[in-house]
mmCIF file of C-alpha atoms in Angstrom:
data_model
loop_
_atom_site.group_PDB
_atom_site.id
_atom_site.type_symbol
_atom_site.label_atom_id
_atom_site.label_comp_id
_atom_site.label_asym_id
_atom_site.label_seq_id
_atom_site.Cartn_x
_atom_site.Cartn_y
_atom_site.Cartn_z
ATOM 1 C CA GLN H 99 0.000 0.000 0.000
ATOM 2 C CA VAL H 100 1.001 3.593 -0.541
ATOM 3 C CA GLN H 101 0.171 6.685 1.443
ATOM 4 C CA LEU H 102 -1.688 9.144 -0.750
ATOM 5 C CA VAL H 103 -2.343 12.826 -0.161
ATOM 6 C CA GLU H 104 -4.905 14.925 -2.028
ATOM 7 C CA SER H 105 -4.891 18.702 -2.307
ATOM 8 C CA GLY H 106 -6.584 21.435 -4.269
ATOM 9 C CA GLY H 107 -10.132 21.346 -2.975
ATOM 10 C CA GLY H 108 -12.044 24.440 -1.977
ATOM 11 C CA LEU H 109 -15.079 26.607 -2.526
ATOM 12 C CA VAL H 110 -15.853 27.652 -6.087
ATOM 13 C CA GLN H 111 -18.811 29.237 -7.832
ATOM 14 C CA PRO H 112 -20.854 27.292 -10.381
ATOM 15 C CA GLY H 113 -19.070 27.330 -13.711
ATOM 16 C CA GLY H 114 -15.692 27.659 -12.046
ATOM 17 C CA SER H 115 -12.679 25.362 -12.079
ATOM 18 C CA LEU H 116 -10.466 23.532 -9.635
ATOM 19 C CA ARG H 117 -7.499 21.230 -10.038
ATOM 20 C CA LEU H 118 -7.067 18.406 -7.558
ATOM 21 C CA SER H 119 -3.696 16.785 -7.019
ATOM 22 C CA CYS H 120 -2.831 13.347 -5.682
ATOM 23 C CA GLY H 121 0.664 12.362 -4.642
ATOM 24 C CA ALA H 122 2.500 9.735 -2.624
ATOM 25 C CA SER H 123 5.181 10.808 -0.206
ATOM 26 C CA GLY H 124 8.581 9.609 -1.334
ATOM 27 C CA LEU H 125 7.225 7.507 -4.175
ATOM 28 C CA THR H 126 6.513 7.837 -7.833
ATOM 29 C CA LEU H 127 3.137 6.769 -9.115
ATOM 30 C CA ASP H 128 4.548 5.163 -12.257
ATOM 31 C CA TYR H 129 3.465 1.677 -11.245
ATOM 32 C CA TYR H 130 -0.020 2.477 -10.038
ATOM 33 C CA ALA H 131 -3.445 2.947 -11.464
ATOM 34 C CA ILE H 132 -5.066 5.926 -9.787
ATOM 35 C CA GLY H 133 -8.755 6.401 -9.348
ATOM 36 C CA TRP H 134 -10.605 9.520 -8.275
ATOM 37 C CA PHE H 135 -13.744 8.965 -6.224
ATOM 38 C CA ARG H 136 -16.185 11.307 -4.565
ATOM 39 C CA GLN H 137 -18.788 11.024 -1.854
ATOM 40 C CA ALA H 138 -21.482 13.550 -1.097
ATOM 41 C CA PRO H 139 -23.403 13.532 2.202
ATOM 42 C CA GLY H 140 -26.051 10.832 2.207
ATOM 43 C CA LYS H 141 -24.888 9.400 -1.106
ATOM 44 C CA GLU H 142 -22.860 6.375 -2.123
ATOM 45 C CA ARG H 143 -19.258 6.753 -3.149
ATOM 46 C CA GLU H 144 -18.949 7.365 -6.888
ATOM 47 C CA GLY H 145 -16.015 6.501 -9.106
ATOM 48 C CA VAL H 146 -15.306 9.645 -11.095
ATOM 49 C CA SER H 147 -12.171 9.015 -13.126
ATOM 50 C CA CYS H 148 -9.236 6.655 -13.527
ATOM 51 C CA SER H 149 -5.788 6.622 -15.097
ATOM 52 C CA SER H 150 -3.654 3.524 -15.587
ATOM 53 C CA SER H 151 0.069 3.701 -16.290
ATOM 54 C CA SER H 152 0.125 0.147 -17.665
ATOM 55 C CA ASP H 153 -1.795 0.877 -20.859
ATOM 56 C CA GLY H 154 -2.429 4.627 -20.726
ATOM 57 C CA SER H 155 -6.156 4.095 -20.409
ATOM 58 C CA THR H 156 -8.487 6.582 -18.768
ATOM 59 C CA TYR H 157 -12.090 6.538 -17.654
ATOM 60 C CA TYR H 158 -14.680 9.189 -16.875
ATOM 61 C CA ALA H 159 -18.067 8.760 -15.304
ATOM 62 C CA ASP H 160 -20.896 10.055 -17.483
ATOM 63 C CA SER H 161 -21.620 12.727 -14.889
ATOM 64 C CA VAL H 162 -18.227 14.383 -15.464
ATOM 65 C CA LYS H 163 -17.388 13.464 -19.052
ATOM 66 C CA GLY H 164 -16.362 16.508 -21.054
ATOM 67 C CA ARG H 165 -15.799 18.604 -17.924
ATOM 68 C CA PHE H 166 -13.116 16.724 -15.969
ATOM 69 C CA THR H 167 -9.678 15.698 -17.238
ATOM 70 C CA ILE H 168 -7.271 13.319 -15.541
ATOM 71 C CA SER H 169 -3.548 13.641 -16.162
ATOM 72 C CA ARG H 170 -0.361 12.460 -14.547
ATOM 73 C CA ASP H 171 3.359 12.844 -14.327
ATOM 74 C CA LYS H 172 5.831 10.654 -12.481
ATOM 75 C CA LYS H 173 4.889 11.856 -9.020
ATOM 76 C CA MET H 174 1.395 13.261 -9.234
ATOM 77 C CA VAL H 175 -2.014 12.580 -10.687
ATOM 78 C CA TYR H 176 -4.262 15.542 -11.362
ATOM 79 C CA LEU H 177 -7.980 15.993 -11.841
ATOM 80 C CA GLN H 178 -8.800 19.192 -13.698
ATOM 81 C CA MET H 179 -12.423 20.052 -13.043
ATOM 82 C CA ASN H 180 -14.069 22.658 -15.261
ATOM 83 C CA SER H 181 -17.642 23.918 -15.554
ATOM 84 C CA LEU H 182 -18.308 22.845 -12.002
ATOM 85 C CA LYS H 183 -21.896 22.336 -10.881
ATOM 86 C CA PRO H 184 -23.434 22.307 -7.393
ATOM 87 C CA GLU H 185 -23.953 18.570 -7.775
ATOM 88 C CA ASP H 186 -20.168 18.137 -7.968
ATOM 89 C CA THR H 187 -19.992 19.092 -4.287
ATOM 90 C CA ALA H 188 -18.420 16.187 -2.395
ATOM 91 C CA VAL H 189 -15.315 14.949 -0.655
ATOM 92 C CA TYR H 190 -12.923 13.790 -3.361
ATOM 93 C CA TYR H 191 -10.532 10.919 -2.741
ATOM 94 C CA CYS H 192 -7.741 9.461 -4.795
ATOM 95 C CA ALA H 193 -6.943 5.779 -4.522
ATOM 96 C CA ALA H 194 -4.298 3.468 -5.948
ATOM 97 C CA ARG H 195 -3.849 -0.111 -6.990
ATOM 98 C CA PRO H 196 -0.917 -1.728 -8.792
ATOM 99 C CA ALA H 197 -1.073 -0.866 -12.468
ATOM 100 C CA ILE H 198 -0.075 -4.306 -13.685
ATOM 101 C CA ALA H 199 -2.891 -5.819 -15.700
ATOM 102 C CA THR H 200 -5.096 -2.833 -14.853
ATOM 103 C CA THR H 201 -7.051 -1.095 -17.542
ATOM 104 C CA CYS H 202 -9.265 1.797 -16.611
ATOM 105 C CA SER H 203 -11.659 0.946 -19.409
ATOM 106 C CA ILE H 204 -13.334 -1.395 -16.907
ATOM 107 C CA PHE H 205 -13.038 0.988 -13.954
ATOM 108 C CA PRO H 206 -16.577 0.420 -12.637
ATOM 109 C CA SER H 207 -15.770 -3.252 -12.064
ATOM 110 C CA LEU H 208 -12.410 -2.437 -10.443
ATOM 111 C CA ARG H 209 -13.590 0.171 -7.949
ATOM 112 C CA ASP H 210 -13.475 -2.083 -4.914
ATOM 113 C CA SER H 211 -9.942 -3.278 -5.689
ATOM 114 C CA PHE H 212 -8.259 0.075 -4.971
ATOM 115 C CA ASP H 213 -6.540 -0.564 -1.648
ATOM 116 C CA SER H 214 -4.631 2.641 -0.876
ATOM 117 C CA TRP H 215 -6.637 5.777 -0.150
ATOM 118 C CA GLY H 216 -5.981 9.398 0.621
ATOM 119 C CA GLN H 217 -7.733 11.357 3.339
ATOM 120 C CA GLY H 218 -9.928 13.293 0.937
ATOM 121 C CA THR H 219 -10.329 16.925 -0.021
ATOM 122 C CA GLN H 220 -13.581 18.880 0.117
ATOM 123 C CA VAL H 221 -14.953 20.457 -3.037
ATOM 124 C CA THR H 222 -17.895 22.805 -2.603
ATOM 125 C CA VAL H 223 -19.618 24.386 -5.589
ATOM 126 C CA SER H 224 -21.925 27.151 -4.474
ATOM 127 C CA SER H 225 -22.811 30.732 -5.232
#
């Protein structure tokens, strides 16, 4: 397991943008698939996006497709969130699993296999 840390959350007006970052202290993320999840009060956790270093695949939930973009470098994975809506308000978590044999094209079926989690960062979209 790796220790993940998210940053970049905050309060933003509808239509605004935020960029979330996910990193692992002292480690590169080259060998991990990273998923972004979110959980709003009273709702189930939702898998938002995924990036796998093994095949370069990505995944976006329908609710964020066209508005969110996942990217990565050796040490960090980013979630650029544009055109934010009030319904995007949630605690956002990044999570990791070994990238070997991991393709994000089947992210919904892999959600429960991510075994390293960050502490979460709050995103609030409100006027």
